[in-house]
XYZ file of C-alpha atoms in Angstrom:
337
model
C 180.415 -193.912 47.521
C 178.027 -190.563 47.721
C 177.845 -191.118 43.672
C 177.129 -194.855 44.150
C 174.172 -194.120 46.363
C 172.492 -191.591 44.211
C 172.924 -193.659 41.103
C 171.323 -196.556 43.106
C 168.489 -194.085 44.327
C 168.117 -193.051 40.731
C 167.788 -196.363 39.288
C 165.162 -197.456 41.914
C 162.920 -194.467 41.160
C 163.121 -195.633 37.545
C 162.366 -199.109 38.559
C 159.321 -197.733 40.453
C 158.045 -195.680 37.540
C 158.420 -198.542 34.921
C 156.466 -200.988 37.407
C 153.717 -198.353 38.022
C 153.541 -197.703 34.440
C 153.388 -201.464 33.569
C 150.546 -202.009 36.137
C 148.661 -198.872 34.679
C 148.645 -200.322 31.213
C 147.378 -203.836 32.556
C 144.490 -202.332 34.243
C 143.688 -199.944 31.264
C 143.889 -203.099 28.722
C 141.465 -205.101 31.580
C 139.295 -202.399 31.821
C 139.195 -202.039 27.787
C 138.430 -205.749 27.450
C 135.565 -205.451 30.154
C 134.321 -202.551 28.393
C 133.986 -204.401 25.164
C 132.282 -207.206 26.563
C 130.043 -205.646 28.877
C 129.101 -202.089 27.315
C 125.477 -201.006 27.552
C 123.150 -202.667 24.822
C 122.689 -200.663 21.841
C 119.120 -201.855 21.532
C 116.949 -203.934 24.097
C 115.022 -206.536 21.471
C 112.507 -208.672 22.323
C 114.512 -211.778 21.278
C 118.128 -210.247 22.103
C 120.112 -207.697 23.694
C 121.815 -206.322 20.642
C 125.165 -204.428 20.379
C 126.048 -202.658 17.038
C 128.973 -200.872 16.003
C 126.940 -199.862 13.239
C 123.462 -198.628 14.164
C 122.228 -198.545 10.472
C 122.039 -202.332 10.694
C 119.204 -202.754 13.337
C 116.609 -203.147 10.732
C 118.450 -206.311 8.955
C 118.954 -207.611 12.470
C 115.536 -207.046 13.555
C 113.895 -208.670 10.635
C 116.271 -211.858 10.876
C 115.794 -212.409 14.310
C 112.143 -212.189 13.972
C 112.136 -214.541 10.851
C 114.265 -216.930 12.646
C 112.200 -217.079 15.679
C 109.317 -218.142 13.665
C 111.212 -221.044 11.838
C 112.911 -222.224 15.100
C 109.590 -222.372 16.883
C 107.998 -224.486 14.324
C 111.320 -226.581 13.782
C 112.197 -227.164 17.465
C 108.682 -227.285 19.070
C 110.226 -224.775 21.473
C 108.611 -221.501 23.198
C 112.057 -219.803 22.556
C 111.630 -217.719 25.834
C 115.113 -216.823 26.439
C 117.238 -213.285 24.966
C 121.062 -214.066 24.183
C 123.634 -211.101 23.796
C 123.942 -210.265 20.024
C 127.290 -208.292 19.115
C 127.833 -207.178 15.353
C 131.578 -205.411 15.526
C 133.447 -203.896 12.919
C 137.323 -204.365 14.642
C 139.027 -207.673 14.268
C 140.507 -207.077 17.996
C 137.157 -206.469 19.512
C 135.912 -209.652 17.748
C 138.917 -211.939 19.232
C 138.234 -210.208 22.663
C 134.372 -211.247 22.771
C 134.669 -214.849 21.478
C 137.636 -215.359 23.754
C 139.107 -217.953 21.869
C 140.771 -219.284 18.603
C 138.861 -219.068 15.368
C 139.193 -220.184 11.771
C 140.347 -217.434 9.277
C 137.241 -218.325 7.393
C 135.027 -217.804 10.100
C 132.444 -214.841 10.156
C 130.703 -215.374 13.330
C 130.524 -217.307 16.467
C 127.865 -218.550 19.209
C 129.227 -219.223 22.489
C 126.136 -220.956 24.387
C 127.953 -220.936 27.884
C 127.863 -217.277 27.583
C 124.619 -216.847 25.779
C 126.507 -214.759 23.388
C 126.714 -214.133 19.532
C 129.376 -212.112 17.966
C 129.372 -211.645 14.372
C 132.056 -209.722 12.125
C 130.027 -206.626 10.483
C 129.931 -207.387 6.432
C 130.590 -203.577 5.908
C 134.090 -203.978 7.286
C 134.938 -207.458 6.503
C 134.929 -209.358 3.420
C 132.351 -212.126 4.080
C 130.127 -214.204 1.745
C 127.277 -214.011 3.882
C 124.525 -211.363 4.116
C 124.157 -210.030 8.017
C 120.330 -211.363 7.865
C 122.062 -214.945 7.123
C 124.948 -214.422 9.674
C 122.264 -213.313 12.638
C 119.655 -216.421 11.671
C 122.282 -218.977 11.705
C 124.094 -217.874 14.909
C 120.594 -217.497 16.841
C 119.741 -221.045 15.839
C 122.725 -222.562 17.435
C 121.902 -220.983 20.793
C 118.217 -221.614 20.534
C 119.090 -225.468 19.634
C 121.411 -225.225 22.734
C 118.681 -223.743 24.939
C 116.638 -226.665 23.540
C 118.731 -229.335 24.647
C 119.674 -228.201 28.089
C 123.170 -229.526 29.085
C 123.283 -231.943 26.263
C 125.054 -231.407 22.963
C 123.753 -232.020 19.280
C 126.124 -233.523 16.869
C 127.882 -231.012 15.097
C 126.315 -231.806 11.323
C 122.898 -231.560 13.069
C 123.750 -228.051 14.964
C 125.063 -226.702 11.823
C 122.473 -228.157 9.659
C 119.628 -226.975 11.755
C 121.418 -223.455 11.455
C 121.807 -223.382 7.742
C 118.072 -224.583 7.431
C 116.600 -221.732 9.331
C 119.112 -219.247 7.690
C 118.106 -220.575 4.269
C 121.841 -220.912 3.388
C 121.708 -222.527 0.259
C 122.708 -221.642 -3.632
C 124.421 -222.101 -6.475
C 127.748 -222.184 -4.574
C 126.763 -224.943 -2.305
C 125.204 -226.887 -5.505
C 128.579 -226.844 -7.082
C 130.728 -227.611 -3.939
C 128.530 -230.933 -3.706
C 128.844 -231.786 -7.255
C 132.600 -231.770 -7.149
C 132.653 -233.352 -4.062
C 130.696 -236.322 -5.678
C 132.823 -236.637 -8.521
C 136.074 -236.599 -6.521
C 134.638 -238.770 -3.913
C 135.358 -235.985 -1.072
C 132.125 -236.534 0.909
C 132.708 -236.280 4.623
C 131.053 -238.658 7.313
C 128.631 -237.167 9.296
C 130.919 -238.121 12.491
C 133.812 -236.098 10.914
C 132.013 -232.901 10.669
C 132.480 -232.547 14.524
C 136.085 -231.064 13.611
C 134.943 -228.856 10.803
C 136.863 -225.892 12.753
C 140.091 -227.533 11.703
C 139.182 -227.895 8.054
C 140.363 -225.743 5.207
C 137.687 -223.279 3.891
C 136.891 -225.484 0.592
C 136.415 -228.704 2.714
C 134.600 -226.680 5.562
C 132.139 -225.554 2.559
C 131.353 -229.163 1.779
C 130.983 -229.817 5.622
C 128.304 -227.359 6.126
C 126.573 -228.325 2.683
C 126.715 -231.768 3.944
C 124.890 -230.838 7.047
C 122.277 -228.865 5.649
C 121.398 -231.673 3.249
C 121.513 -234.136 6.199
C 118.915 -232.037 8.236
C 116.734 -231.158 5.180
C 116.770 -235.215 4.320
C 116.036 -236.133 7.855
C 112.912 -233.596 7.796
C 111.841 -234.501 4.276
C 111.800 -238.301 4.915
C 110.810 -238.673 8.273
C 109.067 -235.403 9.330
C 109.105 -232.790 12.230
C 107.707 -235.363 14.720
C 110.624 -237.605 14.101
C 112.937 -234.456 14.728
C 111.336 -233.684 18.021
C 111.761 -237.243 19.290
C 115.537 -237.019 17.922
C 115.852 -233.604 20.038
C 114.015 -234.971 23.014
C 116.020 -238.118 23.386
C 119.384 -236.374 22.782
C 118.122 -233.597 25.595
C 117.625 -236.760 27.878
C 120.900 -238.064 27.785
C 120.207 -240.997 25.238
C 123.003 -241.759 22.910
C 122.771 -240.617 19.015
C 122.233 -244.218 18.005
C 119.461 -244.888 20.242
C 117.905 -241.368 19.424
C 118.160 -241.803 15.634
C 116.650 -245.681 15.925
C 113.531 -244.240 17.856
C 113.172 -241.249 15.310
C 114.039 -242.911 11.998
C 114.249 -246.754 12.703
C 118.223 -246.631 12.108
C 121.256 -246.081 13.956
C 123.896 -243.661 12.783
C 125.537 -246.069 10.279
C 122.332 -247.049 8.619
C 121.119 -243.644 8.443
C 124.325 -242.370 7.081
C 124.150 -245.002 4.196
C 120.867 -244.155 3.223
C 121.726 -240.335 3.257
C 124.784 -240.870 1.192
C 122.623 -242.760 -1.400
C 120.558 -239.827 -1.473
C 123.643 -237.582 -1.977
C 125.144 -239.743 -4.890
C 121.636 -239.816 -6.710
C 121.338 -235.966 -6.573
C 124.888 -234.986 -6.923
C 127.122 -236.512 -9.521
C 128.807 -235.583 -12.870
C 125.712 -234.278 -14.662
C 124.655 -232.036 -11.776
C 128.294 -230.772 -12.128
C 128.010 -230.366 -15.761
C 124.957 -228.506 -15.337
C 125.777 -226.131 -12.780
C 128.986 -225.384 -14.824
C 127.051 -225.231 -18.038
C 124.996 -222.356 -16.319
C 128.126 -220.708 -15.266
C 129.424 -220.409 -18.715
C 126.197 -219.341 -20.162
C 126.476 -216.475 -17.443
C 129.841 -215.818 -18.287
C 129.185 -215.612 -22.041
C 125.985 -213.537 -21.367
C 128.553 -211.031 -19.209
C 131.060 -211.073 -22.347
C 128.138 -210.157 -24.851
C 126.777 -207.136 -22.797
C 130.296 -206.052 -22.124
C 131.149 -206.028 -25.463
C 127.763 -204.366 -26.539
C 128.423 -201.421 -23.870
C 131.688 -200.714 -25.194
C 130.700 -200.850 -28.932
C 128.019 -198.469 -27.888
C 130.472 -196.235 -26.025
C 132.572 -196.299 -29.169
C 129.903 -195.240 -31.374
C 129.069 -192.384 -29.203
C 132.615 -191.173 -29.222
C 132.488 -191.344 -33.084
C 129.465 -189.489 -33.410
C 130.834 -186.785 -30.968
C 134.061 -186.512 -32.966
C 132.169 -186.092 -36.477
C 129.827 -183.588 -34.732
C 132.884 -181.477 -33.375
C 134.586 -181.769 -37.150
C 131.078 -180.329 -38.792
C 131.135 -177.278 -36.263
C 134.853 -176.770 -36.668
C 136.054 -176.058 -40.368
C 139.316 -177.578 -41.192
C 139.585 -175.879 -44.735
C 142.053 -173.301 -44.211
C 142.883 -170.539 -46.795
C 146.208 -168.916 -46.715
C 145.945 -165.011 -47.609
C 142.729 -162.834 -48.093
C 139.341 -164.551 -47.638
C 138.003 -163.269 -51.154
C 139.573 -162.698 -54.694
C 140.974 -159.032 -54.947
C 139.676 -156.735 -57.491
C 142.180 -156.170 -60.189
C 142.667 -152.878 -62.100
C 142.615 -153.780 -65.778
C 145.113 -150.531 -66.490
C 147.541 -151.752 -64.236
C 150.503 -153.662 -65.827
C 150.159 -157.183 -64.408
C 153.866 -157.752 -65.858
C 155.926 -155.046 -64.068
C 159.200 -156.909 -65.073
C 158.761 -155.942 -68.711
C 159.312 -152.341 -68.036
């Protein structure tokens, strides 16, 4: 009985210890999460409160914010008098903590309007196809548009298109993706782009490219005044059809028809062949340069080899180095004696 009481007392103490350790771990995890989210800002910038794991990235972040601010003031017709929190992090776990939700594997950055927060994976720690400047401008544009619209939300194609337009995210890769989409009839409707976070990486690239082209087409075709009308109507709570009708004279379906005509005229088999033609030209150039460099290294090696052979004689002589003098009186045939 005594032993039983002692054993029960021991287990009671151990359970209390385990509970205390578990509570401490929970508190430490909570403090770490809070610290990751609310640490002191690295830099108080005029356009954002910036948190950097790598302070050496400040110049790129500053330049991108200044350029994006100038473009957005012109594009959105807004004073842009707000300052979000901007994080550039080099740790995947901290990135997940800061965004506080699920994120596509191909995603490199996130803008969270409800928190006034931008979180970016640092390009020097992650394999990312975009530069830090592009990522900063892109995500900053999302928050700027959200601030412009207040409690209303822009359709995803407009949101992503403006962000890409400001960040100047267009190049050969997007051209090729659009040409392939045209050939295989893989264009995405503007309303379907709302589900871009569920897309594969390849489909998402097409969705982002189409968003950029939709905004570019809108601005080129109807001008910045029409964009202002569109944004004002969305901010006031009007339906997208009504906002497009007032700004372009077409509802969403009609606007999409003319937009798709623009896409099919610009992207087709010819554009695909031209894009791949320049790719093959580039690859051929790389092969030629590589072959020339290999030939040059080989020639240098052979030349060095010949020089070594010249300096190091290979004409070996067995015996003395010069002919011995012969005594004429000496019998040269001793066996005859």
